[in-house]
Amino acid sequence: MKSFFLKQRYLIDFTLSSLLRRSGKNIGLLLVYTLIVFMLASVMLFTHALRNEAGHVLAESPEIILQRMIAGRHDLIPGGYLEKIGQVRGVMEKHGRLWGYFFDPAIKANYTLMVPRDRSLGEGEIVVGAGIARTRGVGIGDILSFRSADSRTFSFRVMDILQSDSELVSSDLILLSEAQFRDFFGIPEGFYTDLVLRVRNPKELRTIAEKLTLKLPDTRPILRDEIMRTYDSIFSWRQGIVFILMAGAILAFVIFAWDKASGLSAEERKEIGILKAIGWETADVIRMKFWEGFIISISAFLLGYLLAYLHVFYASAGLFESVLKGWAVLYPEFQPIPYIDGLQVATLFFFTVFPYTVATIIPIWRAAITDPDTVMR
Amino acid sequence: MHMRKSDLFLISLVFACILVAVTFVDAHWRVLNAGSHLDGMAQMVRQLELTDLSLFTEARYTRHLSQADYHTAFQDHPLAIEHFPSGSLIHPPQLLQGTDEVIFPETALPD
């Protein structure tokens, strides 16, 4: 057993010397490989963390939201629908929700304006999300002026800024009073953006949703479960963001491993020929090449993973900001909570280290079983 | 004393593995400490009755992804093609992915 380990150490010594002889090429290879692992690991860590965070936070969103559809479009819903719904068993509470969008031409950003139920705001008073405060450069007590749909100018005083650690859900919010909201958008009394129903027992949600569509056929209910599944699916492995971002990296890796597997350089062939000529056995050559593949791939994996961890959980995944931001001006500043799935890391390890190591061995095996004289020519 | 290359490599390997283990410990510790932050955010979601993450603020159907319907991405004009960059990163909401038949078996109107 001891001799086995000693032999492996000598093989590693030899392999490292061999790699260092072609240091330029191998360092380049290691950098590219590390970059690919870094990309894959960053996407994986980022989406898994967001998926968990979204699941935890959105579990508190309304159980049922009822939207009115007219000609295939979301329309204002009359308050009278609350009476039409009447007493549906299992519904604890129901009320209208007022919210909408406002495009601010000053910074070309979209805001979400909303009437809060948990606080009362006076005329001309607003509470803004930290993203808006940062982008517009406003603080508590400052004035923000917007032009309404009928071209009147409204000046609002910023009374408060929503907690910056909740930016993931509140970055672009502006909270204002119901009267101001209706006046600003010209929404008549008795109409709401949609209705919210609070349900005690989640098992009854689907039955209640079904009753609602029968009672009010021009509406569609959105269940909390669907909201959560929407975010679960966009951050899952096989679809959405992950797939788009990973597709390029995976393809690059496939090309990379394929290139390695499909042939040997003349120099490598010559090296194998010499080793065989001086008495190395085929198994030793293969072991040496295994170490070569393993040293490069494990180093790339460990470096790539560690850099990805720092990037996502200590640098707020800054490289993804431009991808997620698109044309938007507002983007939340947030530090993802590091939920790590051990199985995902193991999968990444398997898919990055294993194929490359195998891809290194196969052509070597072909070369190593041929006659040294032929290989060297 | 001159150190062998294999020793240097194995020591580096062990050190890197320890760092990987440290990331798991660090993650565990930070998740434990994030409780109040997460609860605060969840409370805000409950109080303000929020439904979506404010990750994609460029278009309304990506800002409130779960509230979007079949038409929102294409309703700027009759031949409008969905054109916002984040629209290509995300999927239509789950509601529109074939579950409606199960929830509303008797509805005659499409969403």
Coordinates of C-alpha atoms in Angstrom, one line a residue:
Chain A
M1 CA 0.0 0.0 0.0
K2 CA 2.8 2.4 1.0
S3 CA 4.6 1.6 -2.3
F4 CA 1.4 2.5 -4.2
F5 CA 1.3 5.9 -2.6
L6 CA 5.0 6.5 -3.1
K7 CA 4.6 5.6 -6.7
Q8 CA 1.7 8.0 -7.1
R9 CA 3.7 10.8 -5.5
Y10 CA 6.5 10.2 -8.0
L11 CA 4.0 10.2 -10.8
I12 CA 2.6 13.5 -9.6
D13 CA 6.1 14.9 -9.4
F14 CA 6.7 13.9 -13.0
T15 CA 3.4 15.1 -14.2
L16 CA 3.8 18.5 -12.6
S17 CA 7.3 18.9 -14.1
S18 CA 5.8 17.8 -17.5
L19 CA 3.0 20.4 -17.1
L20 CA 5.4 23.1 -16.1
R21 CA 7.6 22.4 -19.2
R22 CA 4.6 23.6 -21.2
S23 CA 3.6 26.2 -18.7
G24 CA 2.3 28.8 -21.1
K25 CA -0.2 26.4 -22.7
N26 CA -1.2 24.8 -19.4
I27 CA -1.7 28.0 -17.5
G28 CA -3.9 29.2 -20.3
L29 CA -5.8 26.0 -20.2
L30 CA -6.3 26.3 -16.5
L31 CA -7.5 29.8 -16.8
V32 CA -10.1 29.0 -19.4
Y33 CA -11.2 25.9 -17.5
T34 CA -11.5 27.9 -14.3
L35 CA -13.5 30.6 -16.0
I36 CA -16.0 28.0 -17.3
V37 CA -16.4 26.4 -13.9
F38 CA -16.7 29.9 -12.4
M39 CA -19.5 30.8 -14.8
L40 CA -21.3 27.5 -14.2
A41 CA -20.9 27.7 -10.4
S42 CA -21.9 31.3 -10.2
V43 CA -25.1 30.7 -12.1
M44 CA -25.8 27.6 -10.0
L45 CA -25.2 29.3 -6.7
F46 CA -27.0 32.5 -7.6
T47 CA -30.2 30.9 -8.9
H48 CA -30.3 28.4 -6.1
A49 CA -30.0 31.2 -3.5
L50 CA -32.6 33.3 -5.3
R51 CA -35.0 30.4 -5.6
N52 CA -34.8 29.7 -1.9
E53 CA -35.1 33.4 -1.0
A54 CA -38.1 33.9 -3.3
G55 CA -39.8 30.8 -2.0
H56 CA -39.4 32.0 1.6
V57 CA -40.5 35.6 1.0
L58 CA -43.3 35.0 -1.5
A59 CA -44.9 32.4 0.8
E60 CA -46.4 35.5 2.5
S61 CA -48.0 36.9 -0.7
P62 CA -51.8 36.9 -1.0
E63 CA -53.4 33.5 -1.2
I64 CA -55.7 34.5 -4.1
I65 CA -55.6 37.6 -6.4
L66 CA -58.6 38.1 -8.6
Q67 CA -58.1 40.0 -11.8
R68 CA -60.8 41.2 -14.2
M69 CA -60.1 40.5 -17.9
I70 CA -61.8 42.4 -20.7
A71 CA -61.0 41.5 -24.3
G72 CA -58.0 39.5 -23.1
R73 CA -56.6 42.4 -21.1
H74 CA -56.3 43.1 -17.4
D75 CA -58.9 45.7 -16.5
L76 CA -60.0 47.6 -13.4
I77 CA -62.3 45.5 -11.2
P78 CA -65.4 47.1 -9.7
G79 CA -65.7 47.0 -5.9
G80 CA -69.1 45.6 -6.4
Y81 CA -67.4 42.3 -7.2
L82 CA -66.6 42.0 -3.5
E83 CA -70.3 41.8 -2.8
K84 CA -70.9 39.5 -5.8
I85 CA -68.3 37.1 -4.3
G86 CA -70.4 37.2 -1.1
Q87 CA -69.7 34.7 1.5
V88 CA -67.4 32.0 0.1
R89 CA -66.6 29.5 2.8
G90 CA -62.9 29.5 3.8
V91 CA -62.3 33.2 2.8
M92 CA -61.3 35.1 5.9
E93 CA -60.9 38.5 4.3
K94 CA -61.3 40.2 0.9
H95 CA -60.5 43.7 -0.2
G96 CA -59.5 45.7 -3.3
R97 CA -55.8 46.4 -4.1
L98 CA -54.7 49.5 -5.8
W99 CA -51.4 49.5 -7.7
G100 CA -50.0 50.5 -11.1
Y101 CA -47.0 51.5 -13.1
F102 CA -45.5 54.9 -13.7
F103 CA -42.8 55.6 -16.3
D104 CA -40.5 58.4 -15.0
P105 CA -39.1 60.2 -18.1
A106 CA -36.5 61.9 -16.0
I107 CA -34.5 58.7 -15.5
K108 CA -36.4 56.5 -18.0
A109 CA -37.4 54.1 -15.2
N110 CA -40.6 52.2 -14.4
Y111 CA -41.9 52.6 -10.9
T112 CA -44.6 50.5 -9.2
L113 CA -47.1 52.8 -7.4
M114 CA -49.0 51.2 -4.7
V115 CA -51.5 52.0 -1.9
P116 CA -50.4 50.4 1.3
R117 CA -52.9 49.0 3.8
D118 CA -50.4 48.9 6.7
R119 CA -49.8 52.7 7.0
S120 CA -51.7 55.9 6.3
L121 CA -50.1 58.6 4.2
G122 CA -51.3 62.1 3.9
E123 CA -51.8 64.3 0.8
G124 CA -48.5 64.8 -1.1
E125 CA -46.7 62.2 1.0
I126 CA -44.9 59.1 -0.4
V127 CA -42.6 56.4 0.8
V128 CA -40.1 55.2 -1.8
G129 CA -38.1 52.0 -2.3
A130 CA -34.3 52.2 -1.8
G131 CA -33.7 51.7 -5.5
I132 CA -35.6 54.8 -6.4
A133 CA -34.0 56.9 -3.7
R134 CA -30.6 55.8 -4.9
T135 CA -31.3 56.3 -8.6
R136 CA -33.1 59.7 -8.2
G137 CA -30.7 60.8 -5.5
V138 CA -33.5 61.7 -3.0
G139 CA -33.6 61.4 0.8
I140 CA -36.3 61.8 3.4
G141 CA -37.9 65.2 3.2
D142 CA -37.0 65.7 -0.5
I143 CA -39.6 66.4 -3.1
L144 CA -40.3 64.3 -6.2
S145 CA -42.5 65.7 -9.0
F146 CA -44.4 63.5 -11.5
R147 CA -46.7 64.4 -14.3
S148 CA -50.1 62.6 -14.1
A149 CA -52.1 61.1 -17.0
D150 CA -54.0 64.3 -17.4
S151 CA -50.8 66.4 -17.5
R152 CA -51.1 67.8 -14.0
T153 CA -47.9 68.0 -12.0
F154 CA -47.9 66.3 -8.6
S155 CA -45.3 67.1 -6.0
F156 CA -44.7 64.5 -3.4
R157 CA -42.6 64.7 -0.3
V158 CA -40.6 61.6 0.6
M159 CA -41.6 60.7 4.1
D160 CA -39.7 57.5 4.4
I161 CA -37.4 55.1 2.4
L162 CA -38.2 51.4 2.6
Q163 CA -35.5 49.3 4.3
S164 CA -32.6 48.8 1.9
D165 CA -32.2 45.1 2.9
S166 CA -35.6 44.4 1.4
E167 CA -34.7 45.8 -2.1
L168 CA -35.3 42.5 -3.7
V169 CA -39.0 43.0 -3.4
S170 CA -39.3 46.8 -2.9
S171 CA -36.6 48.5 -4.9
D172 CA -39.0 50.3 -7.3
L173 CA -42.0 50.8 -5.0
I174 CA -43.7 54.1 -4.3
L175 CA -46.3 54.0 -1.6
L176 CA -49.0 56.8 -1.5
S177 CA -52.5 57.3 -0.2
E178 CA -55.6 56.0 -1.9
A179 CA -56.9 59.5 -2.6
Q180 CA -53.6 60.5 -4.2
F181 CA -53.4 57.3 -6.2
R182 CA -56.9 57.7 -7.7
D183 CA -56.3 61.4 -8.4
F184 CA -52.9 60.8 -10.0
F185 CA -54.1 58.0 -12.3
G186 CA -57.7 59.2 -12.7
I187 CA -59.2 55.9 -11.3
P188 CA -62.8 56.5 -10.2
E189 CA -64.0 55.6 -6.7
G190 CA -65.2 52.0 -6.4
F191 CA -62.7 50.5 -8.8
Y192 CA -59.6 48.6 -7.9
T193 CA -56.6 47.1 -9.8
D194 CA -57.5 43.7 -8.5
L195 CA -59.0 42.0 -5.4
V196 CA -57.1 40.1 -2.7
L197 CA -58.7 37.2 -0.9
R198 CA -57.1 35.8 2.3
V199 CA -57.8 32.1 2.8
R200 CA -57.2 30.2 6.0
N201 CA -56.8 26.7 4.7
P202 CA -54.4 26.3 1.7
K203 CA -56.1 23.0 0.8
E204 CA -59.3 24.9 -0.1
L205 CA -57.6 27.3 -2.5
R206 CA -58.4 25.5 -5.6
T207 CA -62.0 24.9 -4.7
I208 CA -62.4 28.6 -3.9
A209 CA -60.7 29.6 -7.1
E210 CA -63.1 27.3 -9.0
K211 CA -66.1 28.8 -7.3
L212 CA -64.9 32.3 -8.1
T213 CA -64.5 31.6 -11.8
L214 CA -68.1 30.2 -11.8
K215 CA -69.5 33.2 -10.0
L216 CA -67.4 35.8 -11.9
P217 CA -66.6 34.4 -15.4
D218 CA -64.8 37.5 -16.5
T219 CA -62.2 37.2 -13.9
R220 CA -59.2 35.0 -13.4
P221 CA -57.8 34.0 -10.0
I222 CA -54.0 33.8 -9.4
L223 CA -53.1 31.5 -6.6
R224 CA -50.1 32.0 -4.3
D225 CA -49.0 28.5 -5.2
E226 CA -48.7 29.6 -8.9
I227 CA -46.7 32.7 -7.9
M228 CA -44.3 30.6 -6.0
R229 CA -44.1 28.0 -8.8
T230 CA -43.4 30.7 -11.3
Y231 CA -40.3 31.8 -9.5
D232 CA -39.3 28.3 -8.7
S233 CA -39.3 27.4 -12.4
I234 CA -37.4 30.5 -13.6
F235 CA -34.6 29.7 -11.2
S236 CA -34.6 26.0 -11.6
W237 CA -31.7 24.1 -13.3
R238 CA -33.2 23.2 -16.6
Q239 CA -35.1 26.3 -17.6
G240 CA -35.2 30.0 -17.7
I241 CA -32.2 32.1 -16.7
V242 CA -30.1 29.1 -15.7
F243 CA -30.5 27.4 -19.1
I244 CA -29.8 30.6 -21.1
L245 CA -26.7 31.5 -19.1
M246 CA -25.4 28.0 -18.8
A247 CA -25.9 27.0 -22.4
G248 CA -23.0 29.0 -23.7
A249 CA -20.7 27.8 -20.9
I250 CA -21.7 24.2 -21.4
L251 CA -21.1 24.4 -25.1
A252 CA -17.7 25.9 -24.6
F253 CA -16.8 23.1 -22.2
V254 CA -18.0 20.5 -24.6
I255 CA -15.8 21.9 -27.4
F256 CA -13.0 22.1 -25.0
A257 CA -13.3 18.5 -23.8
W258 CA -13.9 17.3 -27.4
D259 CA -10.8 19.0 -28.6
K260 CA -8.8 17.3 -25.9
A261 CA -10.4 13.9 -26.5
S262 CA -10.0 13.9 -30.2
G263 CA -6.2 14.0 -30.5
L264 CA -2.8 14.4 -29.1
S265 CA -0.2 17.0 -30.1
A266 CA 3.0 15.7 -31.7
E267 CA 4.9 16.7 -28.6
E268 CA 2.7 14.6 -26.4
R269 CA 3.0 11.6 -28.7
K270 CA 6.8 11.9 -28.7
E271 CA 6.8 12.1 -24.9
I272 CA 4.7 8.9 -24.7
G273 CA 7.1 7.2 -27.1
I274 CA 10.1 8.1 -25.1
L275 CA 8.5 7.0 -21.8
K276 CA 7.7 3.7 -23.3
A277 CA 11.1 3.3 -24.9
I278 CA 12.8 3.8 -21.5
G279 CA 10.7 1.2 -20.0
W280 CA 7.4 2.7 -18.7
E281 CA 4.5 0.4 -18.9
T282 CA 1.3 1.4 -20.6
A283 CA -0.5 1.5 -17.2
D284 CA 2.1 3.9 -15.9
V285 CA 1.7 6.2 -18.9
I286 CA -2.1 6.2 -18.4
R287 CA -1.7 6.8 -14.7
M288 CA 0.6 9.7 -15.4
K289 CA -1.9 11.2 -17.9
F290 CA -4.8 10.6 -15.4
W291 CA -2.9 12.7 -12.9
E292 CA -2.4 15.4 -15.6
G293 CA -6.1 15.6 -16.4
F294 CA -7.0 15.4 -12.7
I295 CA -4.6 18.1 -11.6
I296 CA -5.8 20.5 -14.1
S297 CA -9.5 19.7 -13.7
I298 CA -9.6 19.6 -9.9
S299 CA -7.6 22.8 -9.7
A300 CA -10.0 24.5 -12.1
F301 CA -13.0 23.2 -10.2
L302 CA -11.8 24.3 -6.8
L303 CA -10.6 27.7 -8.0
G304 CA -13.7 28.3 -10.1
Y305 CA -16.1 27.3 -7.3
L306 CA -14.3 29.4 -4.7
L307 CA -14.2 32.4 -7.0
A308 CA -17.9 31.9 -7.8
Y309 CA -18.8 31.8 -4.1
L310 CA -17.0 35.1 -3.5
H311 CA -18.6 36.6 -6.6
V312 CA -22.2 35.6 -5.8
F313 CA -22.2 35.9 -2.0
Y314 CA -19.7 38.7 -1.3
A315 CA -19.8 40.7 -4.5
S316 CA -23.6 40.6 -5.0
A317 CA -23.2 38.6 -8.3
G318 CA -22.1 41.8 -10.0
L319 CA -21.4 40.2 -13.3
F320 CA -25.1 39.1 -13.7
E321 CA -26.4 42.6 -13.0
S322 CA -26.2 43.7 -16.6
V323 CA -27.9 40.5 -17.8
L324 CA -30.8 40.7 -15.4
K325 CA -31.1 44.4 -15.7
G326 CA -31.7 44.4 -19.4
W327 CA -32.9 47.9 -20.4
A328 CA -34.1 48.6 -16.9
V329 CA -32.7 51.6 -15.0
L330 CA -33.7 50.3 -11.6
Y331 CA -32.0 47.2 -10.2
P332 CA -32.1 46.1 -6.6
E333 CA -28.9 46.1 -4.6
F334 CA -29.0 42.9 -2.7
Q335 CA -26.7 40.3 -1.2
P336 CA -28.1 36.8 -1.9
I337 CA -28.4 34.6 1.2
P338 CA -25.9 31.7 0.6
Y339 CA -28.2 28.7 0.4
I340 CA -26.0 26.0 -1.1
D341 CA -27.2 22.7 -2.3
G342 CA -24.5 20.1 -1.7
L343 CA -25.9 17.8 -4.4
Q344 CA -25.7 20.6 -7.0
V345 CA -22.0 21.2 -6.1
A346 CA -21.4 17.5 -6.4
T347 CA -23.1 17.4 -9.7
L348 CA -21.0 20.3 -10.9
F349 CA -17.9 18.5 -9.7
F350 CA -18.9 15.3 -11.6
F351 CA -19.7 17.1 -14.8
T352 CA -16.6 19.3 -14.9
V353 CA -13.9 17.1 -13.4
F354 CA -14.9 13.6 -14.7
P355 CA -15.4 14.3 -18.4
Y356 CA -12.2 16.2 -18.8
T357 CA -10.1 13.5 -16.9
V358 CA -11.7 10.8 -19.1
A359 CA -11.2 12.9 -22.2
T360 CA -7.5 13.1 -21.4
I361 CA -7.0 9.4 -20.8
I362 CA -8.7 8.0 -24.0
P363 CA -6.3 9.3 -26.7
I364 CA -3.4 8.5 -24.4
W365 CA -4.5 5.0 -24.1
R366 CA -4.7 4.7 -27.9
A367 CA -1.2 6.1 -28.2
A368 CA 0.2 4.1 -25.3
I369 CA -0.8 0.7 -26.6
T370 CA 1.0 1.3 -29.9
D371 CA 4.6 0.6 -30.6
P372 CA 7.0 3.3 -29.2
D373 CA 8.9 3.4 -32.4
T374 CA 5.7 4.2 -34.4
V375 CA 4.6 6.8 -31.9
M376 CA 7.9 8.6 -32.0
R377 CA 8.1 8.8 -35.8
Chain B
M1 CA 14.6 22.5 2.6
H2 CA 13.5 22.0 -1.0
M3 CA 9.9 20.8 -1.1
R4 CA 8.8 18.2 -3.6
K5 CA 6.3 19.4 -6.3
S6 CA 3.9 16.6 -5.3
D7 CA 3.9 17.8 -1.7
L8 CA 3.3 21.3 -2.7
F9 CA 0.4 20.2 -4.9
L10 CA -1.2 18.0 -2.3
I11 CA -0.9 20.7 0.4
S12 CA -2.5 23.2 -2.0
L13 CA -5.2 20.7 -2.8
V14 CA -5.9 20.1 0.9
F15 CA -5.9 23.8 1.6
A16 CA -8.4 24.4 -1.3
C17 CA -10.6 21.6 0.0
I18 CA -10.6 23.2 3.4
L19 CA -11.6 26.5 1.8
V20 CA -14.5 24.7 0.0
A21 CA -15.6 23.3 3.4
V22 CA -15.3 26.8 4.8
T23 CA -17.8 28.1 2.2
F24 CA -20.3 25.5 3.4
V25 CA -19.7 26.6 7.0
D26 CA -19.9 30.2 6.1
A27 CA -23.1 29.6 4.1
H28 CA -24.7 27.7 7.0
W29 CA -23.7 30.5 9.4
R30 CA -25.0 33.2 7.2
V31 CA -28.3 31.4 6.5
L32 CA -28.8 31.0 10.3
N33 CA -28.1 34.8 10.7
A34 CA -30.4 35.8 7.8
G35 CA -33.5 34.8 9.7
S36 CA -34.5 38.2 10.8
H37 CA -33.7 39.8 7.4
L38 CA -35.8 37.2 5.6
D39 CA -38.6 37.5 8.1
G40 CA -38.5 41.3 7.7
M41 CA -38.8 40.9 4.0
A42 CA -41.6 38.3 4.3
Q43 CA -43.4 40.7 6.6
M44 CA -43.2 43.5 4.1
V45 CA -44.5 41.1 1.4
R46 CA -47.5 40.3 3.6
Q47 CA -48.2 43.8 4.7
L48 CA -47.9 45.4 1.3
E49 CA -49.5 42.3 -0.4
L50 CA -46.6 42.0 -2.9
T51 CA -46.5 39.2 -5.4
D52 CA -43.2 39.5 -7.2
L53 CA -39.5 40.2 -7.0
S54 CA -38.3 43.5 -8.3
L55 CA -35.5 42.0 -10.3
F56 CA -36.7 42.8 -13.8
T57 CA -38.2 46.3 -13.8
E58 CA -37.9 47.0 -17.5
A59 CA -41.4 45.8 -18.5
R60 CA -44.6 45.4 -16.6
Y61 CA -45.0 41.7 -17.4
T62 CA -41.5 41.0 -16.2
R63 CA -41.8 43.2 -13.1
H64 CA -44.9 41.4 -12.1
L65 CA -44.3 38.2 -13.8
S66 CA -46.9 36.2 -11.8
Q67 CA -49.6 38.7 -12.7
A68 CA -49.0 38.6 -16.5
D69 CA -51.4 37.0 -18.9
Y70 CA -51.0 35.5 -22.4
H71 CA -51.3 38.9 -24.1
T72 CA -49.2 41.3 -22.0
A73 CA -45.9 40.6 -23.7
F74 CA -47.4 41.3 -27.2
Q75 CA -50.0 44.0 -26.6
D76 CA -48.1 47.1 -27.6
H77 CA -49.6 46.9 -31.1
P78 CA -51.2 44.0 -33.0
L79 CA -47.9 42.7 -34.5
A80 CA -45.7 43.6 -31.6
I81 CA -43.0 41.0 -30.8
E82 CA -41.8 40.6 -27.3
H83 CA -38.6 42.5 -27.3
F84 CA -37.3 43.2 -23.7
P85 CA -34.1 41.4 -22.9
S86 CA -35.3 39.9 -19.7
G87 CA -38.3 38.5 -21.6
S88 CA -35.9 36.0 -23.1
L89 CA -34.6 34.9 -19.7
I90 CA -37.8 34.1 -18.1
H91 CA -40.9 32.0 -18.8
P92 CA -44.5 32.9 -18.8
P93 CA -46.0 32.5 -15.4
Q94 CA -46.9 29.0 -14.1
L95 CA -50.6 29.9 -14.4
L96 CA -50.2 29.9 -18.2
Q97 CA -48.3 26.7 -18.5
G98 CA -51.2 24.3 -18.8
T99 CA -52.5 24.1 -15.3
D100 CA -55.7 26.1 -15.9
E101 CA -57.6 23.0 -17.1
V102 CA -57.0 21.4 -13.7
I103 CA -58.1 24.5 -11.7
F104 CA -61.0 25.7 -13.8
P105 CA -62.4 22.7 -15.6
E106 CA -65.7 24.4 -16.4
T107 CA -64.5 27.8 -17.5
A108 CA -65.5 28.8 -21.0
L109 CA -63.2 31.8 -21.2
P110 CA -59.5 31.6 -21.9
D111 CA -57.1 33.4 -19.7

